[in-house]
């Protein structure tokens, strides 16, 4: 009989324990969790704070009792594994409440310690009004502070997934929010122009967005009570109590009642390091495709491990629940004699920001540039379903691919509806080894309430295929600002559109329906950069011009992409 000891629950450890039991009814399985909760929906924490998930109990997926009843797993909560003796194959366990320790032997050991919030060396970080959000107790503390002190202003530090979700949750509760982000954009898995859609959504929802701004220091101050009639913009008496004064990197100061630190996480590797296990180049626990560490009897999964990125094969740290769950299943099989391998991480992810969503898979343009990978990109802006059916919303999709063979390198999408299914389709296509040419031929469901006869994904594939086949040469926003004397910009939108949406500097305007009749106005000794609203009319204009002997390029994504590229916040 094999004895498996699992350190940590939630996505990785709990899925491994459940899978191990399904594989072997005779194995002895012990799971240690230093906290009170072994399996909870940590991705749902912000939504309970914001009130969208009303019941706290809905976040508790399994209790020790229910887990043992279903899977016959010895779950020991509030017991922390503090040491691993690899040679004796025993772990040392400490009771969180009593401090007493004891040892437990193992045949196979699984480490699923997760990741810990990054705590920067900022003065005042230990203030009792400064929080992070990683588990149920963190959530409870934040809710308690909101209920007890009723802060009218909160500051979220960091514009990643948790930061954005907390911004929305706090706004739902009627709290004024400032979002501080040290980078020049939020949501770093996507590129800057796509993130600009999120920036606009935040501003539209009353968020005080401060990009390229970091937190330097936190100080607690006392504000004398004002007269009872003093109110804020929500027409509610201002709560005057101990308040925080924040010093920011741009030299300004900000008063706030609550700080949520969400600048990222780092792998929890203390146990692995103390046990002498190898770490990867990024500081996570090093594992092979079987999820084995440098000790063949010790496996590791989840946010603490490094795994190869799907496209490049380079080491990556991608703290997502989906990969952790799959890794836990694979590790369980292999600890019981299986021979399964983990097939890399794409980093497919999505985030809800108020009524919009933004999602991505694979590599972004920043990463491709950094790694000097040859790539091309196209943009598509079209309706989420048939535009004549009520409720259609624009979908903006960016597709990155190899200019040599059409290999899908990555994709990003944003909008109000249908974002998840478009990125999911491309993520599946990428994992299956399909190319952008294959996207053109995908047969996706169509009815007016759900999609179009030519879906967003199909359209992106068609545009990319045109580029690869030479049927269309494209240009990008940065090309329009070239000072080269052998170029000109032609805008084929109607004059009314230019007045309403804006014009491209120094562009010549000839509406598409007049183009054939006005070809003589165009120079034949210059490359003509064509722009329209989203790229479709530009393609028609391109085909007209090249068949009349002009050298031309079409601005992919049209003026809408131009706007996203040049937006500032």
XYZ file of C-alpha atoms in Angstrom:
569
model
C 0.000 0.000 0.000
C 1.392 3.389 -1.039
C 1.370 6.309 1.390
C 0.933 9.752 -0.165
C 1.390 12.941 1.821
C 0.094 16.176 0.296
C 1.146 19.603 1.528
C -1.499 22.233 0.737
C -5.046 22.050 -0.556
C -7.072 24.281 -2.895
C -6.678 23.697 -6.662
C -3.462 21.678 -6.822
C -3.409 19.675 -3.609
C -7.134 18.951 -3.367
C -7.378 17.847 -7.010
C -4.359 15.571 -6.489
C -5.905 14.004 -3.391
C -9.241 13.375 -5.106
C -7.574 11.934 -8.202
C -5.262 9.704 -6.163
C -8.246 8.179 -4.402
C -10.057 7.551 -7.664
C -6.954 5.783 -8.990
C -6.269 3.754 -5.848
C -8.790 2.701 -3.243
C -6.035 1.236 -1.045
C -3.539 4.103 -0.950
C -3.145 5.973 2.340
C -3.613 9.665 1.590
C -2.944 12.438 4.090
C -3.410 16.103 3.227
C -2.020 18.887 5.433
C -3.365 22.433 5.265
C -1.927 25.120 7.521
C -5.118 27.140 7.259
C -8.698 26.347 8.136
C -9.964 25.727 4.595
C -8.795 22.946 2.292
C -10.801 23.679 -0.830
C -12.288 27.084 -1.505
C -13.007 29.213 -4.542
C -10.218 31.761 -4.181
C -11.094 33.256 -7.571
C -14.511 34.091 -6.147
C -13.278 36.098 -3.170
C -13.580 39.566 -4.782
C -17.083 38.778 -5.985
C -18.267 38.002 -2.464
C -16.722 41.259 -1.256
C -18.575 43.097 -4.025
C -21.843 41.331 -3.235
C -22.329 39.443 -6.500
C -21.811 36.144 -4.659
C -24.103 36.627 -1.693
C -23.334 33.525 0.349
C -19.926 33.064 1.944
C -20.629 29.337 2.148
C -20.823 29.176 -1.640
C -17.043 29.700 -1.693
C -16.373 26.672 0.508
C -16.164 23.801 -1.959
C -15.208 21.039 0.467
C -14.800 20.687 4.217
C -12.443 18.177 5.850
C -15.466 16.088 6.792
C -17.044 16.085 3.321
C -13.692 15.406 1.673
C -13.004 12.462 3.953
C -16.525 11.102 3.500
C -16.287 11.162 -0.286
C -12.609 10.411 -0.893
C -11.415 8.760 2.321
C -8.604 11.283 2.681
C -7.149 12.084 6.091
C -7.413 15.878 6.032
C -5.553 17.704 8.771
C -6.272 21.420 8.868
C -4.366 24.052 10.853
C -1.349 21.776 10.724
C 1.675 23.098 8.859
C 4.452 20.998 7.367
C 7.581 22.856 8.453
C 10.351 20.495 7.325
C 11.038 17.639 4.943
C 13.683 14.979 5.610
C 14.185 13.538 2.140
C 16.552 10.789 3.284
C 14.307 9.478 6.055
C 11.208 10.300 3.940
C 9.386 12.015 6.778
C 7.844 15.449 7.213
C 7.714 17.465 10.393
C 4.286 18.895 11.164
C 3.419 21.708 13.570
C -0.044 22.330 15.011
C -0.868 25.953 14.262
C -2.711 26.485 17.548
C -0.726 24.471 20.103
C 2.705 24.732 18.491
C 3.324 21.040 19.068
C 5.195 19.091 16.408
C 5.257 15.512 15.201
C 6.554 13.543 12.227
C 4.747 11.717 9.446
C 6.350 9.311 6.992
C 5.617 9.145 3.255
C 6.289 7.053 0.194
C 5.461 9.897 -2.166
C 5.233 13.568 -1.204
C 3.349 16.270 -3.094
C 4.073 19.945 -2.478
C 1.275 22.368 -3.299
C 2.185 25.393 -1.162
C 0.872 27.981 -3.613
C 2.158 31.515 -3.855
C 2.426 34.345 -1.350
C 1.588 37.999 -1.972
C 4.592 40.138 -2.806
C 5.209 42.473 0.125
C 7.367 45.407 -0.979
C 9.702 47.152 1.478
C 7.307 50.046 2.063
C 7.125 51.879 5.370
C 3.762 51.321 7.041
C 2.897 48.035 5.335
C 2.081 46.506 8.711
C -0.814 48.921 9.291
C -4.058 47.190 10.231
C -5.870 48.915 7.342
C -3.536 47.388 4.723
C -4.623 44.051 3.282
C -3.911 41.501 0.593
C -6.435 38.987 -0.730
C -5.374 35.355 -1.073
C -7.728 33.330 1.099
C -10.941 33.268 3.129
C -9.442 34.899 6.267
C -8.114 37.776 4.134
C -11.585 38.241 2.678
C -13.193 38.175 6.106
C -10.819 40.859 7.385
C -11.564 43.150 4.457
C -15.323 42.685 4.880
C -15.026 43.349 8.604
C -13.153 46.607 7.985
C -15.688 47.710 5.378
C -18.550 47.029 7.773
C -16.936 48.478 10.898
C -15.235 51.600 9.562
C -17.277 52.289 6.409
C -14.352 53.827 4.505
C -15.517 56.112 1.735
C -12.228 55.795 -0.128
C -9.960 52.829 -0.783
C -6.701 52.479 -2.681
C -5.839 49.386 -4.679
C -2.144 48.956 -5.456
C -1.577 46.871 -8.566
C -3.623 46.490 -11.757
C -3.500 42.728 -12.257
C -6.393 40.282 -11.963
C -6.942 40.642 -8.213
C -6.407 44.396 -8.285
C -8.945 44.962 -11.054
C -11.484 42.641 -9.471
C -11.096 44.420 -6.133
C -11.549 47.803 -7.800
C -14.859 46.613 -9.214
C -15.929 45.028 -5.909
C -15.265 48.221 -3.966
C -17.073 50.385 -6.522
C -20.070 48.043 -6.275
C -20.090 48.793 -2.557
C -20.151 52.537 -3.214
C -16.540 53.154 -2.207
C -14.422 55.695 -4.064
C -11.347 53.917 -5.459
C -7.901 54.994 -6.559
C -5.942 52.412 -8.538
C -2.166 52.749 -8.448
C -0.155 50.904 -11.098
C 3.604 51.304 -11.378
C 3.638 50.216 -15.027
C 2.154 52.314 -17.814
C -0.772 49.895 -18.165
C -2.938 47.520 -16.165
C -3.360 43.844 -17.063
C 0.197 43.131 -18.243
C -0.645 39.830 -20.029
C -2.191 41.957 -22.794
C -0.527 44.666 -24.843
C -0.857 48.364 -24.151
C -3.404 49.204 -26.833
C -5.727 46.428 -25.626
C -5.244 47.510 -22.004
C -6.355 51.001 -23.027
C -9.872 49.605 -23.362
C -9.695 48.613 -19.694
C -8.298 52.017 -18.770
C -11.288 53.706 -20.409
C -13.732 51.358 -18.669
C -12.175 52.128 -15.277
C -12.366 55.879 -15.835
C -15.953 55.611 -17.100
C -16.870 53.876 -13.835
C -15.452 56.603 -11.629
C -12.097 54.998 -10.802
C -9.216 57.362 -10.091
C -6.674 55.615 -12.338
C -3.033 56.536 -11.797
C -0.631 54.770 -14.130
C 3.169 54.889 -13.813
C 2.602 55.646 -10.128
C 3.872 53.573 -7.229
C 3.355 53.571 -3.475
C 6.323 54.814 -1.434
C 5.090 55.014 2.170
C 1.999 54.571 4.349
C 1.349 56.729 7.395
C -1.591 56.674 9.783
C -3.155 60.023 10.611
C -6.060 61.242 12.707
C -8.621 63.522 11.120
C -10.755 65.610 13.441
C -14.505 64.992 13.051
C -16.377 67.462 10.898
C -19.905 68.697 11.368
C -22.589 66.029 10.799
C -23.856 67.710 7.649
C -20.540 67.157 5.850
C -21.139 64.758 2.959
C -19.235 63.310 0.049
C -20.438 62.862 -3.538
C -22.530 59.880 -2.462
C -24.620 62.106 -0.132
C -23.666 60.065 2.874
C -21.990 61.505 5.972
C -18.236 61.105 5.722
C -16.846 58.602 8.209
C -14.007 60.307 10.084
C -11.609 57.916 11.796
C -7.995 56.940 11.667
C -7.057 57.364 8.013
C -4.013 56.488 5.945
C -1.848 59.018 4.178
C -0.024 57.572 1.194
C 3.170 58.971 -0.296
C 3.324 58.256 -4.028
C 6.245 57.891 -6.405
C 5.366 61.058 -8.327
C 5.782 63.175 -5.199
C 2.087 63.566 -4.431
C 0.131 62.372 -1.406
C -3.223 60.633 -1.083
C -5.528 60.155 1.900
C -7.436 56.886 2.010
C -9.261 54.652 4.463
C -8.178 51.254 3.196
C -5.342 49.828 1.106
C -5.488 46.583 -0.875
C -2.059 45.360 -1.958
C -2.319 43.428 -5.217
C 1.062 43.851 -6.876
C 1.518 40.167 -7.559
C 2.573 36.903 -5.967
C 5.759 34.905 -5.641
C 6.161 31.116 -5.369
C 6.095 29.789 -1.812
C 9.339 27.785 -1.884
C 10.596 27.891 1.710
C 9.847 24.229 2.348
C 11.430 23.152 -0.935
C 14.554 25.237 -0.402
C 15.033 23.948 3.143
C 14.679 20.402 1.810
C 17.394 21.015 -0.768
C 15.138 20.763 -3.816
C 16.242 22.525 -6.987
C 14.648 25.793 -8.003
C 14.189 26.987 -11.564
C 15.652 30.096 -13.135
C 12.631 32.204 -12.129
C 12.671 31.113 -8.493
C 9.883 28.542 -8.612
C 10.221 24.870 -7.747
C 11.827 23.014 -10.632
C 9.759 20.103 -11.968
C 9.880 17.857 -15.003
C 6.955 17.008 -17.267
C 5.828 14.340 -14.759
C 5.659 17.071 -12.073
C 8.617 15.502 -10.243
C 11.077 17.712 -8.403
C 14.814 17.019 -8.246
C 13.883 14.283 -5.758
C 11.999 11.574 -7.708
C 9.772 10.813 -4.701
C 8.695 14.433 -4.270
C 6.271 16.069 -6.686
C 5.137 19.695 -6.835
C 2.228 21.477 -8.516
C 0.436 24.805 -8.704
C 1.547 28.384 -8.231
C 4.869 27.362 -6.647
C 6.280 25.535 -9.681
C 7.930 26.602 -12.909
C 6.585 25.026 -16.082
C 7.450 25.547 -19.763
C 5.457 28.202 -21.579
C 3.500 26.619 -24.437
C 4.845 28.581 -27.412
C 8.473 29.190 -26.487
C 9.132 26.312 -24.095
C 10.850 28.723 -21.720
C 10.326 28.531 -17.967
C 7.300 30.439 -16.745
C 5.436 31.235 -13.548
C 1.717 31.309 -14.303
C -0.423 31.246 -11.131
C -3.747 30.068 -12.517
C -6.240 27.571 -11.095
C -6.719 25.617 -14.334
C -3.068 24.586 -14.747
C -2.802 23.807 -11.016
C -5.810 21.497 -11.222
C -4.431 19.624 -14.242
C -0.986 19.346 -12.674
C -2.508 17.875 -9.509
C -4.243 15.141 -11.497
C -1.076 14.298 -13.424
C 1.051 14.185 -10.273
C -1.470 11.894 -8.572
C -1.380 9.433 -11.452
C 2.408 9.427 -11.541
C 2.778 8.991 -7.769
C 0.734 5.811 -8.181
C 2.803 4.417 -11.030
C 1.401 6.293 -13.998
C 3.333 7.823 -16.865
C 1.550 11.066 -17.681
C 3.153 14.343 -18.729
C 2.123 17.971 -18.357
C 1.941 19.632 -21.753
C 2.993 23.161 -20.895
C 0.989 26.236 -19.935
C -0.580 28.657 -22.398
C -1.592 31.173 -19.764
C -5.155 31.416 -21.090
C -6.953 33.862 -18.824
C -9.871 36.274 -18.659
C -10.826 39.136 -16.367
C -14.171 40.878 -15.843
C -14.033 44.648 -15.372
C -17.539 45.976 -14.732
C -19.553 45.021 -17.836
C -16.594 44.213 -20.082
C -14.139 41.345 -20.305
C -10.560 41.110 -21.489
C -8.849 37.819 -22.231
C -5.634 36.433 -23.681
C -3.798 33.256 -24.561
C -0.229 32.531 -25.584
C 2.423 35.230 -25.874
C 1.848 38.965 -26.119
C 3.670 41.366 -28.405
C 5.864 42.687 -25.596
C 7.198 39.185 -24.931
C 7.740 38.456 -28.625
C 9.743 41.669 -29.023
C 11.757 40.947 -25.904
C 12.634 37.452 -27.095
C 13.274 38.688 -30.652
C 10.725 36.302 -32.132
C 9.581 37.099 -35.677
C 5.866 37.860 -35.687
C 3.049 39.639 -37.467
C -0.168 40.966 -35.974
C -3.639 41.768 -37.223
C -6.645 43.374 -35.548
C -10.338 42.689 -36.060
C -13.163 44.837 -34.661
C -16.575 43.345 -35.344
C -19.880 42.485 -33.692
C -20.274 39.739 -31.078
C -23.223 38.356 -33.052
C -25.229 39.316 -36.122
C -25.372 43.097 -36.010
C -29.008 43.208 -37.066
C -30.047 41.146 -34.015
C -30.513 43.291 -30.888
C -27.755 43.355 -28.303
C -24.700 42.982 -30.509
C -21.535 44.540 -29.070
C -18.120 45.182 -30.622
C -15.391 42.581 -30.124
C -11.810 43.769 -30.526
C -9.390 40.926 -31.238
C -5.634 40.980 -31.727
C -4.014 37.936 -33.338
C -0.249 37.325 -33.240
C 1.281 34.762 -35.579
C 4.447 33.635 -37.302
C 4.977 35.368 -40.662
C 6.687 32.223 -41.952
C 4.156 29.452 -41.383
C 1.113 31.039 -39.727
C 1.737 29.421 -36.342
C -0.520 30.988 -33.705
C 1.682 32.792 -31.170
C -0.989 34.506 -29.101
C -4.284 36.340 -29.075
C -6.062 39.006 -27.022
C -9.672 40.138 -27.069
C -11.807 42.687 -25.258
C -15.425 43.750 -25.281
C -18.796 43.368 -23.598
C -19.910 39.995 -24.950
C -18.481 36.790 -26.412
C -14.884 37.425 -25.399
C -14.432 34.137 -23.574
C -15.551 31.910 -26.426
C -13.322 33.654 -28.995
C -10.176 33.298 -26.908
C -11.174 29.755 -25.917
C -11.467 28.774 -29.587
C -8.061 30.244 -30.392
C -6.512 28.619 -27.311
C -7.794 25.226 -28.465
C -6.553 25.888 -32.004
C -3.135 26.850 -30.686
C -2.848 23.724 -28.527
C -3.973 21.563 -31.452
C -1.213 22.996 -33.632
C -3.562 24.745 -36.050
C -2.405 27.796 -37.975
C -4.125 31.094 -38.686
C -5.080 29.661 -42.078
C -7.014 26.955 -40.231
C -8.929 29.612 -38.262
C -10.419 30.742 -41.566
C -11.969 27.295 -42.040
C -13.288 26.628 -38.540
C -16.973 25.770 -38.584
C -18.457 27.530 -35.571
C -22.064 27.698 -34.445
C -24.178 30.404 -36.001
C -27.578 31.874 -35.310
C -28.217 35.638 -35.150
C -28.462 35.782 -31.309
C -25.138 33.971 -30.874
C -22.733 34.743 -33.687
C -22.303 35.569 -37.334
C -21.976 33.439 -40.440
C -18.370 34.626 -40.454
C -17.332 34.670 -36.820
C -14.800 37.019 -35.277
C -12.291 34.138 -35.187
C -12.940 33.342 -38.855
C -12.423 36.978 -39.777
C -9.136 37.157 -37.905
C -8.010 34.015 -39.714
C -9.033 35.476 -43.081
C -7.150 38.712 -42.507
C -4.022 36.861 -41.342
C -4.288 34.436 -44.277
C -4.502 37.362 -46.706
C -1.277 38.715 -45.242
C 0.520 35.373 -45.461
C -0.638 34.704 -49.013
C 0.314 38.162 -50.229
C -3.272 39.120 -51.061
C -2.882 42.091 -48.732
C 0.040 44.059 -47.384
C -0.657 45.713 -44.064
C 0.773 48.527 -42.014
C 0.529 49.513 -38.375
C -0.139 52.723 -36.497
C 3.542 53.475 -35.995
C 4.016 53.372 -39.787
C 1.587 56.276 -40.216
C 3.930 58.588 -38.335
C 6.921 57.805 -40.518
C 8.644 60.893 -41.854
C 9.573 59.088 -45.080
C 8.805 61.292 -48.097
C 7.776 58.305 -50.192
C 4.621 57.627 -48.157
C 1.171 59.144 -47.878
C -1.887 58.300 -45.752
C -5.249 57.828 -47.469
C -8.377 57.775 -45.300
C -11.319 56.206 -47.151
C -13.968 56.948 -44.516
C -16.802 59.340 -45.196
C -16.293 62.994 -44.133
C -19.000 62.700 -41.482
C -17.098 59.869 -39.808
C -13.973 62.003 -39.588
C -15.929 64.798 -37.938
C -17.504 62.413 -35.436
C -14.621 60.054 -34.620
C -11.550 62.097 -35.454
C -9.027 62.201 -38.257
C -5.531 60.867 -38.788
C -3.036 63.748 -38.953
C -2.000 64.722 -42.496
C -4.196 62.078 -44.122
C -5.865 62.690 -47.482
C -9.580 61.872 -47.415
C -11.179 60.177 -50.408
C -14.305 58.178 -49.496
C -14.234 54.602 -50.745
C -17.222 55.041 -53.053
C -15.374 57.855 -54.849
C -11.990 56.138 -55.042
C -12.152 54.674 -58.559
C -13.194 58.012 -59.996
C -10.414 59.908 -58.214
C -7.406 57.649 -58.777
C -5.698 60.441 -60.717
C -5.383 62.431 -57.476
C -3.086 59.814 -55.970
C 0.696 59.793 -56.511
C 2.194 56.739 -58.176
C 5.657 57.379 -56.756
C 4.582 56.950 -53.127
C 3.461 54.054 -50.974
C -0.159 54.667 -49.984
C -1.101 53.775 -46.394
C -4.851 53.159 -46.371
C -7.064 53.672 -43.328
C -10.779 53.198 -42.677
C -12.731 52.639 -39.451
C -11.871 48.982 -38.720
C -9.935 47.736 -41.757
C -12.669 46.236 -43.957
C -13.161 49.143 -46.367
C -9.411 49.604 -46.310
C -9.008 46.093 -47.703
C -11.430 46.893 -50.533
C -9.513 50.104 -51.269
C -6.227 48.179 -51.170
C -7.451 45.692 -53.772
C -8.600 48.545 -56.006
C -5.299 50.397 -55.779
C -2.935 47.472 -56.307
C -4.895 46.332 -59.364
C -4.435 49.815 -60.772
C -0.689 49.692 -60.274
C -0.326 51.565 -56.972
C 1.876 50.413 -54.112
C -0.320 50.284 -51.026
C -0.718 48.929 -47.493
C -3.861 48.655 -45.352
C -3.887 49.740 -41.708
C -4.900 46.600 -39.835
C -7.781 47.327 -37.489
C -8.229 50.752 -39.039
C -8.825 53.986 -37.155
C -10.180 52.121 -34.112
C -6.797 50.486 -33.563
C -5.129 53.850 -34.240
C -7.217 55.323 -31.414
C -6.355 52.493 -29.025
C -2.676 52.886 -29.805
C -2.691 56.614 -29.129
C -5.040 56.822 -26.138
C -3.538 58.305 -22.986
C -4.714 58.122 -19.375
